[in-house]
mmCIF file of C-alpha atoms in Angstrom:
data_model
loop_
_atom_site.group_PDB
_atom_site.id
_atom_site.type_symbol
_atom_site.label_atom_id
_atom_site.label_comp_id
_atom_site.label_asym_id
_atom_site.label_seq_id
_atom_site.Cartn_x
_atom_site.Cartn_y
_atom_site.Cartn_z
ATOM 1 C CA UNK A 148 -4.026 -70.790 18.256
ATOM 2 C CA UNK A 149 -2.060 -72.277 21.136
ATOM 3 C CA UNK A 150 1.603 -71.364 21.537
ATOM 4 C CA UNK A 151 4.276 -73.189 23.522
ATOM 5 C CA UNK A 152 7.133 -71.314 25.168
ATOM 6 C CA UNK A 153 10.395 -72.667 26.554
ATOM 7 C CA UNK A 154 13.678 -71.273 27.907
ATOM 8 C CA UNK A 155 16.802 -73.364 27.405
ATOM 9 C CA UNK A 156 20.497 -73.248 28.264
ATOM 10 C CA UNK A 157 21.981 -71.128 31.025
ATOM 11 C CA UNK A 158 19.712 -68.807 32.979
ATOM 12 C CA UNK A 159 19.922 -65.171 31.998
ATOM 13 C CA UNK A 160 18.526 -61.814 33.167
ATOM 14 C CA UNK A 161 15.604 -60.842 30.933
ATOM 15 C CA UNK A 162 14.102 -64.267 30.238
ATOM 16 C CA UNK A 163 10.970 -63.439 32.201
ATOM 17 C CA UNK A 164 10.567 -60.157 30.322
ATOM 18 C CA UNK A 165 10.412 -62.086 27.037
ATOM 19 C CA UNK A 166 7.803 -64.490 28.401
ATOM 20 C CA UNK A 167 5.761 -61.545 29.654
ATOM 21 C CA UNK A 168 5.929 -59.746 26.294
ATOM 22 C CA UNK A 169 4.922 -62.859 24.377
ATOM 23 C CA UNK A 170 1.962 -63.676 26.603
ATOM 24 C CA UNK A 171 0.655 -60.138 27.086
ATOM 25 C CA UNK A 172 0.550 -59.318 23.385
ATOM 26 C CA UNK A 173 -0.484 -62.775 22.269
ATOM 27 C CA UNK A 174 -3.419 -63.025 24.641
ATOM 28 C CA UNK A 175 -4.563 -59.378 24.600
ATOM 29 C CA UNK A 176 -4.289 -58.662 20.882
ATOM 30 C CA UNK A 177 -4.543 -62.045 19.183
ATOM 31 C CA UNK A 178 -6.546 -64.122 21.639
ATOM 32 C CA UNK A 179 -3.921 -66.895 21.703
ATOM 33 C CA UNK A 180 -3.558 -69.450 24.468
ATOM 34 C CA UNK A 181 -0.175 -70.349 25.939
ATOM 35 C CA UNK A 182 1.562 -73.248 27.615
ATOM 36 C CA UNK A 183 5.063 -73.281 29.075
ATOM 37 C CA UNK A 184 7.387 -76.251 28.761
ATOM 38 C CA UNK A 185 9.427 -76.649 31.928
ATOM 39 C CA UNK A 186 13.220 -76.845 31.944
ATOM 40 C CA UNK A 187 13.877 -76.147 28.284
ATOM 41 C CA UNK A 188 13.829 -78.975 25.771
ATOM 42 C CA UNK A 189 13.547 -81.474 28.615
ATOM 43 C CA UNK A 190 9.982 -80.333 29.245
ATOM 44 C CA UNK A 191 9.125 -80.596 25.580
ATOM 45 C CA UNK A 192 10.537 -84.132 25.424
ATOM 46 C CA UNK A 193 8.949 -85.335 28.674
ATOM 47 C CA UNK A 194 5.705 -83.377 28.518
ATOM 48 C CA UNK A 195 6.364 -81.326 31.661
ATOM 49 C CA UNK A 196 4.254 -78.191 31.334
ATOM 50 C CA UNK A 197 2.958 -75.190 33.234
ATOM 51 C CA UNK A 198 -0.050 -73.053 32.249
ATOM 52 C CA UNK A 199 0.785 -69.583 30.962
ATOM 53 C CA UNK A 200 -1.541 -66.617 30.895
ATOM 54 C CA UNK A 201 -1.574 -62.957 31.880
ATOM 55 C CA UNK A 202 -1.991 -63.697 35.636
ATOM 56 C CA UNK A 203 1.108 -65.946 35.502
ATOM 57 C CA UNK A 204 3.321 -63.211 34.025
ATOM 58 C CA UNK A 205 2.331 -60.356 36.303
ATOM 59 C CA UNK A 206 5.218 -59.011 38.363
ATOM 60 C CA UNK A 207 7.933 -61.013 36.605
ATOM 61 C CA UNK A 208 9.511 -58.179 34.571
ATOM 62 C CA UNK A 209 12.281 -57.357 37.107
ATOM 63 C CA UNK A 210 12.930 -60.958 38.140
ATOM 64 C CA UNK A 211 16.111 -62.727 37.093
ATOM 65 C CA UNK A 212 16.200 -66.354 36.019
ATOM 66 C CA UNK A 213 13.141 -67.897 34.380
ATOM 67 C CA UNK A 214 9.762 -68.902 35.750
ATOM 68 C CA UNK A 215 9.806 -71.834 33.315
ATOM 69 C CA UNK A 216 13.101 -73.294 34.483
ATOM 70 C CA UNK A 217 15.928 -74.251 32.167
ATOM 71 C CA UNK A 218 18.314 -77.076 31.262
ATOM 72 C CA UNK A 219 20.955 -77.987 28.713
ATOM 73 C CA UNK A 220 18.955 -80.956 27.416
ATOM 74 C CA UNK A 221 19.679 -81.871 23.810
ATOM 75 C CA UNK A 222 16.711 -83.781 22.360
ATOM 76 C CA UNK A 223 18.906 -85.131 19.567
ATOM 77 C CA UNK A 224 21.080 -86.842 22.195
ATOM 78 C CA UNK A 225 18.080 -88.059 24.210
ATOM 79 C CA UNK A 226 16.359 -91.375 23.540
ATOM 80 C CA UNK A 227 13.152 -90.740 21.585
ATOM 81 C CA UNK A 228 13.778 -87.000 22.020
ATOM 82 C CA UNK A 229 12.312 -85.740 18.778
ATOM 83 C CA UNK A 230 9.440 -88.213 18.908
ATOM 84 C CA UNK A 231 8.648 -87.046 22.440
ATOM 85 C CA UNK A 232 8.535 -83.418 21.313
ATOM 86 C CA UNK A 233 6.219 -84.197 18.399
ATOM 87 C CA UNK A 234 3.924 -86.299 20.579
ATOM 88 C CA UNK A 235 3.705 -83.650 23.310
ATOM 89 C CA UNK A 236 3.045 -80.822 20.863
ATOM 90 C CA UNK A 237 0.154 -82.909 19.509
ATOM 91 C CA UNK A 238 -1.021 -83.911 22.999
ATOM 92 C CA UNK A 239 -1.230 -80.313 24.202
ATOM 93 C CA UNK A 240 -2.513 -79.060 20.830
ATOM 94 C CA UNK A 241 0.405 -76.657 20.401
ATOM 95 C CA UNK A 242 0.372 -74.930 17.011
ATOM 96 C CA UNK A 243 3.706 -73.087 17.315
ATOM 97 C CA UNK A 244 6.717 -73.038 19.606
ATOM 98 C CA UNK A 245 8.774 -70.056 20.787
ATOM 99 C CA UNK A 246 12.259 -71.129 21.872
ATOM 100 C CA UNK A 247 14.235 -68.639 23.941
ATOM 101 C CA UNK A 248 17.921 -69.473 24.173
ATOM 102 C CA UNK A 249 21.452 -69.298 22.844
ATOM 103 C CA UNK A 250 23.244 -71.149 20.065
ATOM 104 C CA UNK A 251 22.427 -74.618 21.398
ATOM 105 C CA UNK A 252 18.742 -74.096 22.191
ATOM 106 C CA UNK A 253 18.180 -72.249 18.930
ATOM 107 C CA UNK A 254 20.273 -74.764 17.002
ATOM 108 C CA UNK A 255 17.783 -77.421 18.105
ATOM 109 C CA UNK A 256 14.877 -75.180 17.053
ATOM 110 C CA UNK A 257 16.425 -74.660 13.622
ATOM 111 C CA UNK A 258 16.880 -78.403 13.100
ATOM 112 C CA UNK A 259 13.365 -79.222 14.302
ATOM 113 C CA UNK A 260 11.951 -76.721 11.829
ATOM 114 C CA UNK A 261 14.122 -77.652 8.850
ATOM 115 C CA UNK A 262 14.082 -81.434 9.227
ATOM 116 C CA UNK A 263 10.760 -82.131 10.959
ATOM 117 C CA UNK A 264 8.603 -79.161 10.008
ATOM 118 C CA UNK A 265 7.952 -78.132 13.618
ATOM 119 C CA UNK A 266 6.896 -74.451 13.550
ATOM 120 C CA UNK A 267 9.468 -72.627 15.693
ATOM 121 C CA UNK A 268 10.360 -68.988 16.325
ATOM 122 C CA UNK A 269 13.604 -68.146 18.121
ATOM 123 C CA UNK A 270 14.523 -65.439 20.612
ATOM 124 C CA UNK A 271 18.271 -64.786 21.161
ATOM 125 C CA UNK A 272 19.358 -65.109 24.779
ATOM 126 C CA UNK A 273 22.919 -65.244 26.047
ATOM 127 C CA UNK A 274 25.108 -63.162 28.317
ATOM 128 C CA UNK A 275 27.966 -63.994 25.913
ATOM 129 C CA UNK A 276 26.527 -61.846 23.073
ATOM 130 C CA UNK A 277 27.920 -64.376 20.579
ATOM 131 C CA UNK A 278 24.879 -65.017 18.361
ATOM 132 C CA UNK A 279 25.173 -63.867 14.764
ATOM 133 C CA UNK A 280 22.440 -61.830 13.142
ATOM 134 C CA UNK A 281 21.735 -59.606 16.153
ATOM 135 C CA UNK A 282 23.702 -56.620 17.415
ATOM 136 C CA UNK A 283 22.974 -57.549 21.028
ATOM 137 C CA UNK A 284 21.429 -60.393 22.966
ATOM 138 C CA UNK A 285 19.577 -59.655 26.180
ATOM 139 C CA UNK A 286 21.459 -60.621 29.327
ATOM 140 C CA UNK A 287 24.735 -59.245 27.996
ATOM 141 C CA UNK A 288 24.231 -55.707 29.291
ATOM 142 C CA UNK A 289 23.440 -56.959 32.795
ATOM 143 C CA UNK A 290 26.492 -59.239 32.827
ATOM 144 C CA UNK A 291 28.756 -56.406 31.703
ATOM 145 C CA UNK A 292 27.331 -54.121 34.385
ATOM 146 C CA UNK A 293 27.943 -56.699 37.118
ATOM 147 C CA UNK A 294 31.490 -57.364 35.911
ATOM 148 C CA UNK A 295 32.252 -53.638 35.650
ATOM 149 C CA UNK A 296 31.064 -53.004 39.194
ATOM 150 C CA UNK A 297 33.259 -55.854 40.439
ATOM 151 C CA UNK A 298 36.300 -54.427 38.644
ATOM 152 C CA UNK A 299 35.570 -50.977 40.114
ATOM 153 C CA UNK A 300 35.543 -52.473 43.599
ATOM 154 C CA UNK A 301 38.713 -54.482 43.039
ATOM 155 C CA UNK A 302 40.743 -51.406 42.115
ATOM 156 C CA UNK A 303 40.710 -50.176 45.698
ATOM 157 C CA UNK A 304 41.839 -53.461 47.245
ATOM 158 C CA UNK A 305 44.519 -53.877 44.567
ATOM 159 C CA UNK A 306 45.879 -50.406 45.369
ATOM 160 C CA UNK A 307 45.676 -50.986 49.127
ATOM 161 C CA UNK A 308 47.868 -54.094 48.942
ATOM 162 C CA UNK A 309 49.790 -53.263 45.742
ATOM 163 C CA UNK A 310 49.067 -56.672 44.311
ATOM 164 C CA UNK A 311 47.927 -57.957 40.921
ATOM 165 C CA UNK A 312 44.264 -58.862 40.731
ATOM 166 C CA UNK A 313 43.184 -61.175 37.924
ATOM 167 C CA UNK A 314 39.444 -61.089 37.178
ATOM 168 C CA UNK A 315 38.048 -64.048 35.223
ATOM 169 C CA UNK A 316 34.768 -63.330 33.437
ATOM 170 C CA UNK A 317 32.407 -65.494 31.393
ATOM 171 C CA UNK A 318 31.900 -65.433 27.634
ATOM 172 C CA UNK A 319 32.903 -68.930 26.517
ATOM 173 C CA UNK A 320 34.682 -68.528 23.166
ATOM 174 C CA UNK A 321 33.827 -64.858 22.658
ATOM 175 C CA UNK A 322 35.436 -61.932 24.449
ATOM 176 C CA UNK A 323 32.557 -59.472 24.496
ATOM 177 C CA UNK A 324 32.071 -59.404 28.274
ATOM 178 C CA UNK A 325 35.811 -59.153 28.920
ATOM 179 C CA UNK A 326 36.301 -56.352 26.412
ATOM 180 C CA UNK A 327 33.290 -54.266 27.458
ATOM 181 C CA UNK A 328 33.714 -54.653 31.217
ATOM 182 C CA UNK A 329 37.505 -54.391 31.077
ATOM 183 C CA UNK A 330 37.394 -51.148 29.128
ATOM 184 C CA UNK A 331 34.550 -49.723 31.228
ATOM 185 C CA UNK A 332 36.262 -50.759 34.470
ATOM 186 C CA UNK A 333 39.686 -49.363 33.618
ATOM 187 C CA UNK A 334 41.524 -52.697 33.464
ATOM 188 C CA UNK A 335 45.213 -52.576 32.588
ATOM 189 C CA UNK A 336 45.165 -55.829 30.634
ATOM 190 C CA UNK A 337 42.257 -57.460 28.785
ATOM 191 C CA UNK A 338 42.622 -60.978 27.402
ATOM 192 C CA UNK A 339 40.032 -62.491 25.053
ATOM 193 C CA UNK A 340 39.600 -65.837 23.266
ATOM 194 C CA UNK A 341 39.911 -64.255 19.816
ATOM 195 C CA UNK A 342 43.524 -63.214 20.454
ATOM 196 C CA UNK A 343 45.975 -65.676 22.003
ATOM 197 C CA UNK A 344 48.061 -63.925 24.646
ATOM 198 C CA UNK A 345 51.781 -63.880 25.412
ATOM 199 C CA UNK A 346 52.341 -64.393 29.149
ATOM 200 C CA UNK A 347 55.648 -62.484 28.982
ATOM 201 C CA UNK A 348 53.832 -59.512 27.443
ATOM 202 C CA UNK A 349 51.195 -59.669 30.167
ATOM 203 C CA UNK A 350 53.949 -59.654 32.788
ATOM 204 C CA UNK A 351 55.584 -56.673 31.060
ATOM 205 C CA UNK A 352 52.317 -54.741 31.240
ATOM 206 C CA UNK A 353 51.960 -55.687 34.907
ATOM 207 C CA UNK A 354 55.517 -54.545 35.695
ATOM 208 C CA UNK A 355 54.948 -51.283 33.839
ATOM 209 C CA UNK A 356 51.877 -50.596 35.928
ATOM 210 C CA UNK A 357 53.777 -51.132 39.170
ATOM 211 C CA UNK A 358 56.534 -48.784 37.978
ATOM 212 C CA UNK A 359 53.871 -46.087 37.691
ATOM 213 C CA UNK A 360 53.001 -46.776 41.360
ATOM 214 C CA UNK A 361 49.663 -48.356 40.559
ATOM 215 C CA UNK A 362 48.405 -51.912 41.033
ATOM 216 C CA UNK A 363 47.252 -53.707 37.877
ATOM 217 C CA UNK A 364 43.884 -55.277 37.145
ATOM 218 C CA UNK A 365 43.949 -58.066 34.554
ATOM 219 C CA UNK A 366 40.591 -59.077 33.023
ATOM 220 C CA UNK A 367 40.654 -62.471 31.326
ATOM 221 C CA UNK A 368 37.810 -64.209 29.506
ATOM 222 C CA UNK A 369 37.271 -67.829 30.567
ATOM 223 C CA UNK A 370 38.047 -69.018 27.034
ATOM 224 C CA UNK A 371 41.277 -67.035 26.559
ATOM 225 C CA UNK A 372 44.350 -69.090 25.640
ATOM 226 C CA UNK A 373 48.117 -68.510 25.878
ATOM 227 C CA UNK A 374 50.125 -68.500 22.650
ATOM 228 C CA UNK A 375 52.185 -71.487 23.702
ATOM 229 C CA UNK A 376 49.499 -73.650 25.250
ATOM 230 C CA UNK A 377 45.965 -74.946 25.155
ATOM 231 C CA UNK A 378 42.671 -74.062 26.799
ATOM 232 C CA UNK A 379 43.100 -74.077 30.587
ATOM 233 C CA UNK A 380 40.361 -76.137 32.215
ATOM 234 C CA UNK A 381 39.470 -77.222 35.735
ATOM 235 C CA UNK A 382 36.948 -79.765 34.486
ATOM 236 C CA UNK A 383 37.170 -81.558 31.134
ATOM 237 C CA UNK A 384 33.669 -83.069 31.259
ATOM 238 C CA UNK A 385 31.188 -82.034 28.581
ATOM 239 C CA UNK A 386 27.457 -81.320 28.469
ATOM 240 C CA UNK A 387 24.936 -82.874 26.065
ATOM 241 C CA UNK A 388 25.959 -80.398 23.360
ATOM 242 C CA UNK A 389 29.634 -81.360 23.679
ATOM 243 C CA UNK A 390 30.758 -78.185 25.457
ATOM 244 C CA UNK A 391 33.420 -78.282 28.163
ATOM 245 C CA UNK A 392 32.871 -76.316 31.353
ATOM 246 C CA UNK A 393 35.192 -73.369 31.050
ATOM 247 C CA UNK A 394 37.068 -71.902 34.035
ATOM 248 C CA UNK A 395 40.567 -72.060 35.396
ATOM 249 C CA UNK A 396 42.556 -69.687 33.229
ATOM 250 C CA UNK A 397 42.369 -66.924 35.861
ATOM 251 C CA UNK A 398 44.043 -68.979 38.586
ATOM 252 C CA UNK A 399 46.602 -70.346 36.125
ATOM 253 C CA UNK A 400 47.484 -66.854 34.915
ATOM 254 C CA UNK A 401 47.800 -65.441 38.443
ATOM 255 C CA UNK A 402 50.337 -68.152 39.314
ATOM 256 C CA UNK A 403 52.288 -67.439 36.134
ATOM 257 C CA UNK A 404 52.360 -63.686 36.824
ATOM 258 C CA UNK A 405 53.433 -64.175 40.436
ATOM 259 C CA UNK A 406 56.141 -66.669 39.490
ATOM 260 C CA UNK A 407 57.583 -64.502 36.724
ATOM 261 C CA UNK A 408 57.325 -61.041 38.322
ATOM 262 C CA UNK A 409 57.639 -61.799 42.026
ATOM 263 C CA UNK A 410 54.529 -59.695 42.638
ATOM 264 C CA UNK A 411 51.661 -61.116 44.675
ATOM 265 C CA UNK A 412 48.726 -62.035 42.443
ATOM 266 C CA UNK A 413 45.195 -63.050 43.389
ATOM 267 C CA UNK A 414 42.238 -64.249 41.338
ATOM 268 C CA UNK A 415 38.550 -63.351 41.426
ATOM 269 C CA UNK A 416 36.304 -65.632 39.358
ATOM 270 C CA UNK A 417 32.972 -63.871 38.866
ATOM 271 C CA UNK A 418 31.260 -66.979 37.512
ATOM 272 C CA UNK A 419 27.504 -67.295 37.797
ATOM 273 C CA UNK A 420 27.066 -64.016 39.656
ATOM 274 C CA UNK A 421 27.141 -62.467 36.165
ATOM 275 C CA UNK A 422 23.947 -64.350 35.285
ATOM 276 C CA UNK A 423 22.005 -63.662 38.434
ATOM 277 C CA UNK A 424 19.773 -60.992 39.830
ATOM 278 C CA UNK A 425 17.541 -58.373 38.303
ATOM 279 C CA UNK A 426 18.077 -57.441 34.630
ATOM 280 C CA UNK A 427 19.288 -53.987 33.655
ATOM 281 C CA UNK A 428 16.889 -51.463 32.140
ATOM 282 C CA UNK A 429 18.352 -52.100 28.674
ATOM 283 C CA UNK A 430 17.914 -55.854 28.982
ATOM 284 C CA UNK A 431 14.309 -55.447 30.140
ATOM 285 C CA UNK A 432 13.637 -53.152 27.175
ATOM 286 C CA UNK A 433 15.320 -55.444 24.650
ATOM 287 C CA UNK A 434 13.830 -58.669 26.025
ATOM 288 C CA UNK A 435 10.345 -57.149 26.057
ATOM 289 C CA UNK A 436 10.664 -56.009 22.443
ATOM 290 C CA UNK A 437 11.940 -59.455 21.429
ATOM 291 C CA UNK A 438 8.874 -61.027 23.052
ATOM 292 C CA UNK A 439 6.477 -58.676 21.294
ATOM 293 C CA UNK A 440 8.070 -59.319 17.910
ATOM 294 C CA UNK A 441 8.351 -63.087 18.449
ATOM 295 C CA UNK A 442 4.592 -63.436 18.858
ATOM 296 C CA UNK A 443 4.128 -61.251 15.767
ATOM 297 C CA UNK A 444 6.262 -63.748 13.820
ATOM 298 C CA UNK A 445 4.010 -66.540 15.067
ATOM 299 C CA UNK A 446 0.933 -64.606 13.940
ATOM 300 C CA UNK A 447 2.499 -64.105 10.498
ATOM 301 C CA UNK A 448 3.412 -67.789 10.227
ATOM 302 C CA UNK A 449 7.042 -66.747 9.710
ATOM 303 C CA UNK A 450 8.625 -69.830 11.235
ATOM 304 C CA UNK A 451 12.256 -70.847 11.251
ATOM 305 C CA UNK A 452 13.137 -67.242 12.076
ATOM 306 C CA UNK A 453 14.812 -65.553 15.022
ATOM 307 C CA UNK A 454 13.979 -62.018 16.127
ATOM 308 C CA UNK A 455 17.095 -59.830 16.183
ATOM 309 C CA UNK A 456 18.214 -56.310 17.013
ATOM 310 C CA UNK A 457 19.832 -54.449 14.123
ATOM 311 C CA UNK A 458 20.432 -50.824 14.974
ATOM 312 C CA UNK A 459 17.230 -49.887 16.771
ATOM 313 C CA UNK A 460 15.004 -52.124 14.668
ATOM 314 C CA UNK A 461 13.793 -55.618 15.520
ATOM 315 C CA UNK A 462 14.085 -57.768 12.400
ATOM 316 C CA UNK A 463 13.768 -61.472 11.588
ATOM 317 C CA UNK A 464 16.662 -63.631 10.441
ATOM 318 C CA UNK A 465 16.794 -67.384 9.752
ATOM 319 C CA UNK A 466 17.583 -69.283 12.958
ATOM 320 C CA UNK A 467 19.965 -71.515 11.026
ATOM 321 C CA UNK A 468 21.893 -68.459 9.837
ATOM 322 C CA UNK A 469 22.098 -66.959 13.332
ATOM 323 C CA UNK A 470 23.487 -70.189 14.814
ATOM 324 C CA UNK A 471 25.810 -71.143 11.933
ATOM 325 C CA UNK A 472 28.807 -69.348 13.422
ATOM 326 C CA UNK A 473 29.707 -67.432 16.571
ATOM 327 C CA UNK A 474 29.793 -63.656 16.564
ATOM 328 C CA UNK A 475 33.257 -62.847 17.899
ATOM 329 C CA UNK A 476 35.165 -59.672 18.726
ATOM 330 C CA UNK A 477 36.569 -57.830 15.718
ATOM 331 C CA UNK A 478 40.376 -57.446 16.042
ATOM 332 C CA UNK A 479 40.012 -53.712 15.379
ATOM 333 C CA UNK A 480 37.796 -53.323 18.457
ATOM 334 C CA UNK A 481 40.346 -55.150 20.571
ATOM 335 C CA UNK A 482 43.190 -52.990 19.264
ATOM 336 C CA UNK A 483 41.320 -49.874 20.381
ATOM 337 C CA UNK A 484 41.611 -50.989 24.000
ATOM 338 C CA UNK A 485 45.355 -51.626 23.693
ATOM 339 C CA UNK A 486 46.251 -48.001 24.439
ATOM 340 C CA UNK A 487 45.262 -48.631 28.082
ATOM 341 C CA UNK A 488 47.339 -51.793 28.565
ATOM 342 C CA UNK A 489 50.267 -51.509 30.943
#
């Protein structure tokens, strides 16, 4: 059997660990051959490939990013996209395809399997942790660790200057990174997309913090929205999946806080630094296990499934089910953090 592997969407710590797990087990135990499609679905559409084997995956476990490259290509919005994929799978004699990605990449895999019968297995990757069916996605733990360290460092400069520091973190329309890093980093306000925020209440929390002779740290997810307003965006352009590029709410909020409280406010946008660098130990462990179980699903012919973490077990769930809706923060979890606001 010959297996194709691709990584789509945003880069993410742990992608290389999945590739390594897939190839090591597939070649050593099952005698499978492997081929990598470069730059996500673009490589599958255009036939851009790279050979994969045990020598190619040596030493990649601690590396961030992906040795296969990535893109946000949507084959259903590309001329002859699906036909190109089918032709290239036949050309390279690929019997099964492992797609490693988030809701968009896996959404394509689900549609290719259900509508065209292309044998796909999915692996959940996203720093946003917003895929249903799995307790955690790899990449999330690393992103939270990076954001937490940044918040820790910002406390000292906030106290030195007695100013408000607003930290904008990623997460798109889910507040997992903001909630985890904000709570771990001792933020005084955490704002997430699942709960629209009242700017006056934020300012009240900020003022309360100053009255206690401390400088406040406000953590805001890039997709958070004010009660009386819309999504704050710097750039309204969209990608091939119709997603806008989120960012801008941090700077907007800092100006609002400064204007309403008279206190100096600055913004730190962590942005892509949350995606970069070496993966955490947990993400290496999880990504490796996902890779091992993904190639087992291929061996079993259990296509149209995504490997997922439930408790400590790796299980298989339908890709279509995992991508049907976003996994968002439960209001009860958010309320727990409220005791530390202000």
